[in-house]
Amino acid sequence: MRPTTTMATSKLFSSIAGSSSLPQPIIDPSTGEEVIDLDEKLKDKRVALYFTAGWCPMCTSFEPALMSFQQNAKDAGKPIELIYISSDRNEETNIKRASQLNMYTVPFGDQTAELKKKYKIWAGSETFQFGFGRRSGVPAIVVLDKTGEELAFVAAESQGAKALATWPLDEALGIWGTKN
């Protein structure tokens, strides 16, 4: 059964492993179910929110570079877990795109809206809904530290694939499940 998408803002972020937090629930698009044992699945990984839309040509042209970057990081022993934050038009497209990209996602609706407001990232077509005060459109990446707070911003909309060079892969605070 799909989790509800009308969760209050105060419940959007839940405690995971004590001090860390992520948007909740996190959905595995291959099953449509909430990810259980998230701590274990994220252990020793770098975690980031990927703001994107399947209808966005800039996003779809950026994704091959992102997937290559993710694979190269994994090959170097620095695995990355991306969480798909959708500006797609509906939940079906959200789940389909997250599945195609092999990314976890959050339920379409209130959770995605709250994340867009929190990080001030949304598609230009969402300006009527969210206003003009954004720092970026899509695609964009927010790299999280191991407590779920923003560690770095990867400005893919304005810089394209070269923005991936700003990702702090070696920053210990960005490796989940470590004690540093």
PDB file of C-alpha atoms in Angstrom:
ATOM      1  CA  MET A   1       0.000   0.000   0.000  1.00  0.00           C
ATOM      2  CA  ARG A   2       1.286   3.469  -0.901  1.00  0.00           C
ATOM      3  CA  PRO A   3       2.010   5.880   1.957  1.00  0.00           C
ATOM      4  CA  THR A   4      -0.208   8.933   2.180  1.00  0.00           C
ATOM      5  CA  THR A   5       1.029  12.126   0.561  1.00  0.00           C
ATOM      6  CA  THR A   6      -0.667  14.478   2.999  1.00  0.00           C
ATOM      7  CA  MET A   7       1.910  14.311   5.779  1.00  0.00           C
ATOM      8  CA  ALA A   8       2.341  17.439   7.923  1.00  0.00           C
ATOM      9  CA  THR A   9       5.587  19.373   7.566  1.00  0.00           C
ATOM     10  CA  SER A  10       6.583  18.507  11.124  1.00  0.00           C
ATOM     11  CA  LYS A  11       6.491  14.820  10.186  1.00  0.00           C
ATOM     12  CA  LEU A  12       8.317  15.243   6.887  1.00  0.00           C
ATOM     13  CA  PHE A  13      11.704  14.616   8.457  1.00  0.00           C
ATOM     14  CA  SER A  14      12.032  11.668  10.804  1.00  0.00           C
ATOM     15  CA  SER A  15      14.906  10.583  12.974  1.00  0.00           C
ATOM     16  CA  ILE A  16      17.062   7.864  11.498  1.00  0.00           C
ATOM     17  CA  ALA A  17      19.884   6.341  13.543  1.00  0.00           C
ATOM     18  CA  GLY A  18      19.597   8.964  16.257  1.00  0.00           C
ATOM     19  CA  SER A  19      20.855  12.279  14.921  1.00  0.00           C
ATOM     20  CA  SER A  20      20.392  11.834  11.176  1.00  0.00           C
ATOM     21  CA  SER A  21      17.209  12.691   9.330  1.00  0.00           C
ATOM     22  CA  LEU A  22      15.829  12.310   5.834  1.00  0.00           C
ATOM     23  CA  PRO A  23      12.467  12.999   4.265  1.00  0.00           C
ATOM     24  CA  GLN A  24      10.087  10.217   5.224  1.00  0.00           C
ATOM     25  CA  PRO A  25       8.964   7.912   3.871  1.00  0.00           C
ATOM     26  CA  ILE A  26      11.576   6.947   1.308  1.00  0.00           C
ATOM     27  CA  ILE A  27      10.087   4.759  -1.430  1.00  0.00           C
ATOM     28  CA  ASP A  28      11.802   2.056  -3.452  1.00  0.00           C
ATOM     29  CA  PRO A  29      10.202   2.541  -6.894  1.00  0.00           C
ATOM     30  CA  SER A  30      10.908  -1.055  -7.910  1.00  0.00           C
ATOM     31  CA  THR A  31       8.465  -2.262  -5.248  1.00  0.00           C
ATOM     32  CA  GLY A  32       6.415   0.863  -4.540  1.00  0.00           C
ATOM     33  CA  GLU A  33       7.010   0.217  -0.852  1.00  0.00           C
ATOM     34  CA  GLU A  34       8.687   2.191   1.895  1.00  0.00           C
ATOM     35  CA  VAL A  35      12.369   1.375   2.301  1.00  0.00           C
ATOM     36  CA  ILE A  36      12.920  -0.591   5.490  1.00  0.00           C
ATOM     37  CA  ASP A  37      16.339  -0.646   7.196  1.00  0.00           C
ATOM     38  CA  LEU A  38      17.279   2.640   5.549  1.00  0.00           C
ATOM     39  CA  ASP A  39      20.286   3.031   7.867  1.00  0.00           C
ATOM     40  CA  GLU A  40      21.745  -0.204   6.542  1.00  0.00           C
ATOM     41  CA  LYS A  41      21.046   0.706   2.903  1.00  0.00           C
ATOM     42  CA  LEU A  42      22.754   4.114   3.318  1.00  0.00           C
ATOM     43  CA  LYS A  43      25.703   2.967   5.444  1.00  0.00           C
ATOM     44  CA  ASP A  44      29.038   4.205   4.075  1.00  0.00           C
ATOM     45  CA  LYS A  45      27.323   6.050   1.207  1.00  0.00           C
ATOM     46  CA  ARG A  46      27.105   9.693   0.242  1.00  0.00           C
ATOM     47  CA  VAL A  47      23.442  10.755   0.080  1.00  0.00           C
ATOM     48  CA  ALA A  48      21.943  13.502  -2.060  1.00  0.00           C
ATOM     49  CA  LEU A  49      18.566  14.829  -3.150  1.00  0.00           C
ATOM     50  CA  TYR A  50      18.265  15.035  -6.932  1.00  0.00           C
ATOM     51  CA  PHE A  51      15.679  17.643  -7.992  1.00  0.00           C
ATOM     52  CA  THR A  52      14.573  16.847 -11.538  1.00  0.00           C
ATOM     53  CA  ALA A  53      11.741  16.214 -13.989  1.00  0.00           C
ATOM     54  CA  GLY A  54      11.385  13.674 -16.762  1.00  0.00           C
ATOM     55  CA  TRP A  55       9.863  16.271 -19.099  1.00  0.00           C
ATOM     56  CA  CYS A  56      12.861  18.617 -18.663  1.00  0.00           C
ATOM     57  CA  PRO A  57      15.377  18.367 -21.557  1.00  0.00           C
ATOM     58  CA  MET A  58      18.120  19.916 -19.425  1.00  0.00           C
ATOM     59  CA  CYS A  59      17.538  17.215 -16.780  1.00  0.00           C
ATOM     60  CA  THR A  60      17.496  14.294 -19.180  1.00  0.00           C
ATOM     61  CA  SER A  61      20.637  15.542 -20.937  1.00  0.00           C
ATOM     62  CA  PHE A  62      22.412  15.941 -17.550  1.00  0.00           C
ATOM     63  CA  GLU A  63      21.521  12.455 -16.322  1.00  0.00           C
ATOM     64  CA  PRO A  64      24.048  10.434 -18.369  1.00  0.00           C
ATOM     65  CA  ALA A  65      26.849  12.506 -16.789  1.00  0.00           C
ATOM     66  CA  LEU A  66      25.267  12.073 -13.355  1.00  0.00           C
ATOM     67  CA  MET A  67      24.970   8.302 -13.793  1.00  0.00           C
ATOM     68  CA  SER A  68      28.589   8.113 -14.995  1.00  0.00           C
ATOM     69  CA  PHE A  69      29.718  10.223 -12.023  1.00  0.00           C
ATOM     70  CA  GLN A  70      27.788   7.955  -9.661  1.00  0.00           C
ATOM     71  CA  GLN A  71      29.337   4.809 -11.193  1.00  0.00           C
ATOM     72  CA  ASN A  72      32.850   6.286 -11.114  1.00  0.00           C
ATOM     73  CA  ALA A  73      32.377   7.234  -7.454  1.00  0.00           C
ATOM     74  CA  LYS A  74      31.201   3.703  -6.681  1.00  0.00           C
ATOM     75  CA  ASP A  75      34.182   2.220  -8.536  1.00  0.00           C
ATOM     76  CA  ALA A  76      36.463   4.467  -6.439  1.00  0.00           C
ATOM     77  CA  GLY A  77      34.901   3.140  -3.218  1.00  0.00           C
ATOM     78  CA  LYS A  78      32.766   6.253  -2.689  1.00  0.00           C
ATOM     79  CA  PRO A  79      29.202   5.060  -3.359  1.00  0.00           C
ATOM     80  CA  ILE A  80      26.418   7.616  -3.815  1.00  0.00           C
ATOM     81  CA  GLU A  81      22.713   7.165  -3.091  1.00  0.00           C
ATOM     82  CA  LEU A  82      20.505   9.643  -4.952  1.00  0.00           C
ATOM     83  CA  ILE A  83      16.935  10.356  -3.867  1.00  0.00           C
ATOM     84  CA  TYR A  84      14.676  11.509  -6.710  1.00  0.00           C
ATOM     85  CA  ILE A  85      12.741  14.704  -5.873  1.00  0.00           C
ATOM     86  CA  SER A  86      10.192  15.061  -8.626  1.00  0.00           C
ATOM     87  CA  SER A  87       8.901  18.012 -10.597  1.00  0.00           C
ATOM     88  CA  ASP A  88       7.062  15.515 -12.778  1.00  0.00           C
ATOM     89  CA  ARG A  89       3.368  16.035 -13.465  1.00  0.00           C
ATOM     90  CA  ASN A  90       2.017  13.061 -11.481  1.00  0.00           C
ATOM     91  CA  GLU A  91       2.946  10.223  -9.128  1.00  0.00           C
ATOM     92  CA  GLU A  92       2.976   7.600 -11.881  1.00  0.00           C
ATOM     93  CA  THR A  93       5.649   9.513 -13.799  1.00  0.00           C
ATOM     94  CA  ASN A  94       7.558  10.159 -10.561  1.00  0.00           C
ATOM     95  CA  ILE A  95       7.736   6.429  -9.772  1.00  0.00           C
ATOM     96  CA  LYS A  96       8.526   5.484 -13.380  1.00  0.00           C
ATOM     97  CA  ARG A  97      11.414   7.973 -13.661  1.00  0.00           C
ATOM     98  CA  ALA A  98      12.855   7.089 -10.245  1.00  0.00           C
ATOM     99  CA  SER A  99      12.752   3.434 -11.254  1.00  0.00           C
ATOM    100  CA  GLN A 100      14.418   4.125 -14.635  1.00  0.00           C
ATOM    101  CA  LEU A 101      17.202   6.004 -12.851  1.00  0.00           C
ATOM    102  CA  ASN A 102      17.457   3.382 -10.079  1.00  0.00           C
ATOM    103  CA  MET A 103      16.860   5.982  -7.358  1.00  0.00           C
ATOM    104  CA  TYR A 104      14.796   6.030  -4.221  1.00  0.00           C
ATOM    105  CA  THR A 105      12.072   8.681  -4.158  1.00  0.00           C
ATOM    106  CA  VAL A 106       9.594  10.335  -1.815  1.00  0.00           C
ATOM    107  CA  PRO A 107       5.849  10.149  -2.411  1.00  0.00           C
ATOM    108  CA  PHE A 108       4.586  12.675  -4.933  1.00  0.00           C
ATOM    109  CA  GLY A 109       2.731  15.616  -3.380  1.00  0.00           C
ATOM    110  CA  ASP A 110       3.240  17.326  -0.040  1.00  0.00           C
ATOM    111  CA  GLN A 111       6.641  15.767   0.670  1.00  0.00           C
ATOM    112  CA  THR A 112       8.143  16.924  -2.607  1.00  0.00           C
ATOM    113  CA  ALA A 113       6.579  20.372  -2.180  1.00  0.00           C
ATOM    114  CA  GLU A 114       8.083  20.751   1.293  1.00  0.00           C
ATOM    115  CA  LEU A 115      11.531  19.737   0.078  1.00  0.00           C
ATOM    116  CA  LYS A 116      11.323  22.209  -2.800  1.00  0.00           C
ATOM    117  CA  LYS A 117      10.401  24.991  -0.377  1.00  0.00           C
ATOM    118  CA  LYS A 118      13.069  23.994   2.153  1.00  0.00           C
ATOM    119  CA  TYR A 119      15.887  23.978  -0.411  1.00  0.00           C
ATOM    120  CA  LYS A 120      14.365  26.649  -2.717  1.00  0.00           C
ATOM    121  CA  ILE A 121      14.648  24.442  -5.810  1.00  0.00           C
ATOM    122  CA  TRP A 122      11.797  23.967  -8.271  1.00  0.00           C
ATOM    123  CA  ALA A 123      11.109  23.895 -11.988  1.00  0.00           C
ATOM    124  CA  GLY A 124      10.262  27.139 -13.752  1.00  0.00           C
ATOM    125  CA  SER A 125       6.801  25.738 -14.481  1.00  0.00           C
ATOM    126  CA  GLU A 126       6.216  25.550 -10.704  1.00  0.00           C
ATOM    127  CA  THR A 127       6.839  29.260 -10.128  1.00  0.00           C
ATOM    128  CA  PHE A 128       3.108  29.937  -9.829  1.00  0.00           C
ATOM    129  CA  GLN A 129       2.927  27.390  -7.003  1.00  0.00           C
ATOM    130  CA  PHE A 130       6.173  28.249  -5.180  1.00  0.00           C
ATOM    131  CA  GLY A 131       6.939  31.839  -6.193  1.00  0.00           C
ATOM    132  CA  PHE A 132      10.024  33.574  -7.539  1.00  0.00           C
ATOM    133  CA  GLY A 133      12.368  33.147  -4.552  1.00  0.00           C
ATOM    134  CA  ARG A 134      14.174  30.043  -5.727  1.00  0.00           C
ATOM    135  CA  ARG A 135      17.931  29.577  -5.746  1.00  0.00           C
ATOM    136  CA  SER A 136      17.787  27.111  -8.631  1.00  0.00           C
ATOM    137  CA  GLY A 137      15.596  25.326 -11.074  1.00  0.00           C
ATOM    138  CA  VAL A 138      15.991  21.722 -12.145  1.00  0.00           C
ATOM    139  CA  PRO A 139      18.230  19.822 -12.409  1.00  0.00           C
ATOM    140  CA  ALA A 140      19.919  20.457  -9.066  1.00  0.00           C
ATOM    141  CA  ILE A 141      21.481  18.335  -6.352  1.00  0.00           C
ATOM    142  CA  VAL A 142      21.620  18.908  -2.608  1.00  0.00           C
ATOM    143  CA  VAL A 143      24.339  16.783  -1.017  1.00  0.00           C
ATOM    144  CA  LEU A 144      23.431  15.883   2.553  1.00  0.00           C
ATOM    145  CA  ASP A 145      25.721  15.405   5.496  1.00  0.00           C
ATOM    146  CA  LYS A 146      25.235  12.356   7.692  1.00  0.00           C
ATOM    147  CA  THR A 147      22.715  14.203   9.873  1.00  0.00           C
ATOM    148  CA  GLY A 148      20.511  15.026   6.885  1.00  0.00           C
ATOM    149  CA  GLU A 149      21.537  18.680   6.658  1.00  0.00           C
ATOM    150  CA  GLU A 150      22.822  20.331   3.502  1.00  0.00           C
ATOM    151  CA  LEU A 151      26.539  19.801   2.973  1.00  0.00           C
ATOM    152  CA  ALA A 152      26.844  21.105  -0.586  1.00  0.00           C
ATOM    153  CA  PHE A 153      24.794  22.371  -3.496  1.00  0.00           C
ATOM    154  CA  VAL A 154      25.538  21.093  -7.009  1.00  0.00           C
ATOM    155  CA  ALA A 155      24.254  23.743  -9.433  1.00  0.00           C
ATOM    156  CA  ALA A 156      23.499  21.493 -12.393  1.00  0.00           C
ATOM    157  CA  GLU A 157      20.921  23.835 -13.933  1.00  0.00           C
ATOM    158  CA  SER A 158      23.410  26.663 -14.380  1.00  0.00           C
ATOM    159  CA  GLN A 159      26.661  24.668 -14.744  1.00  0.00           C
ATOM    160  CA  GLY A 160      25.625  21.344 -16.259  1.00  0.00           C
ATOM    161  CA  ALA A 161      27.858  18.306 -15.814  1.00  0.00           C
ATOM    162  CA  LYS A 162      30.866  20.383 -14.735  1.00  0.00           C
ATOM    163  CA  ALA A 163      28.960  21.173 -11.521  1.00  0.00           C
ATOM    164  CA  LEU A 164      29.562  17.572 -10.416  1.00  0.00           C
ATOM    165  CA  ALA A 165      33.195  18.533  -9.735  1.00  0.00           C
ATOM    166  CA  THR A 166      31.936  20.565  -6.754  1.00  0.00           C
ATOM    167  CA  TRP A 167      30.594  17.433  -5.013  1.00  0.00           C
ATOM    168  CA  PRO A 168      32.648  16.910  -1.803  1.00  0.00           C
ATOM    169  CA  LEU A 169      33.095  13.125  -2.175  1.00  0.00           C
ATOM    170  CA  ASP A 170      35.947  12.976   0.349  1.00  0.00           C
ATOM    171  CA  GLU A 171      34.203  14.999   3.069  1.00  0.00           C
ATOM    172  CA  ALA A 172      33.822  12.676   6.087  1.00  0.00           C
ATOM    173  CA  LEU A 173      30.661  14.491   7.205  1.00  0.00           C
ATOM    174  CA  GLY A 174      29.023  13.333   3.985  1.00  0.00           C
ATOM    175  CA  ILE A 175      29.515   9.611   4.599  1.00  0.00           C
ATOM    176  CA  TRP A 176      26.494   8.065   6.287  1.00  0.00           C
ATOM    177  CA  GLY A 177      26.900   5.598   9.120  1.00  0.00           C
ATOM    178  CA  THR A 178      30.371   6.802  10.140  1.00  0.00           C
ATOM    179  CA  LYS A 179      31.318   8.249  13.505  1.00  0.00           C
ATOM    180  CA  ASN A 180      33.512  11.149  12.235  1.00  0.00           C
TER     181      ASN A 180
END
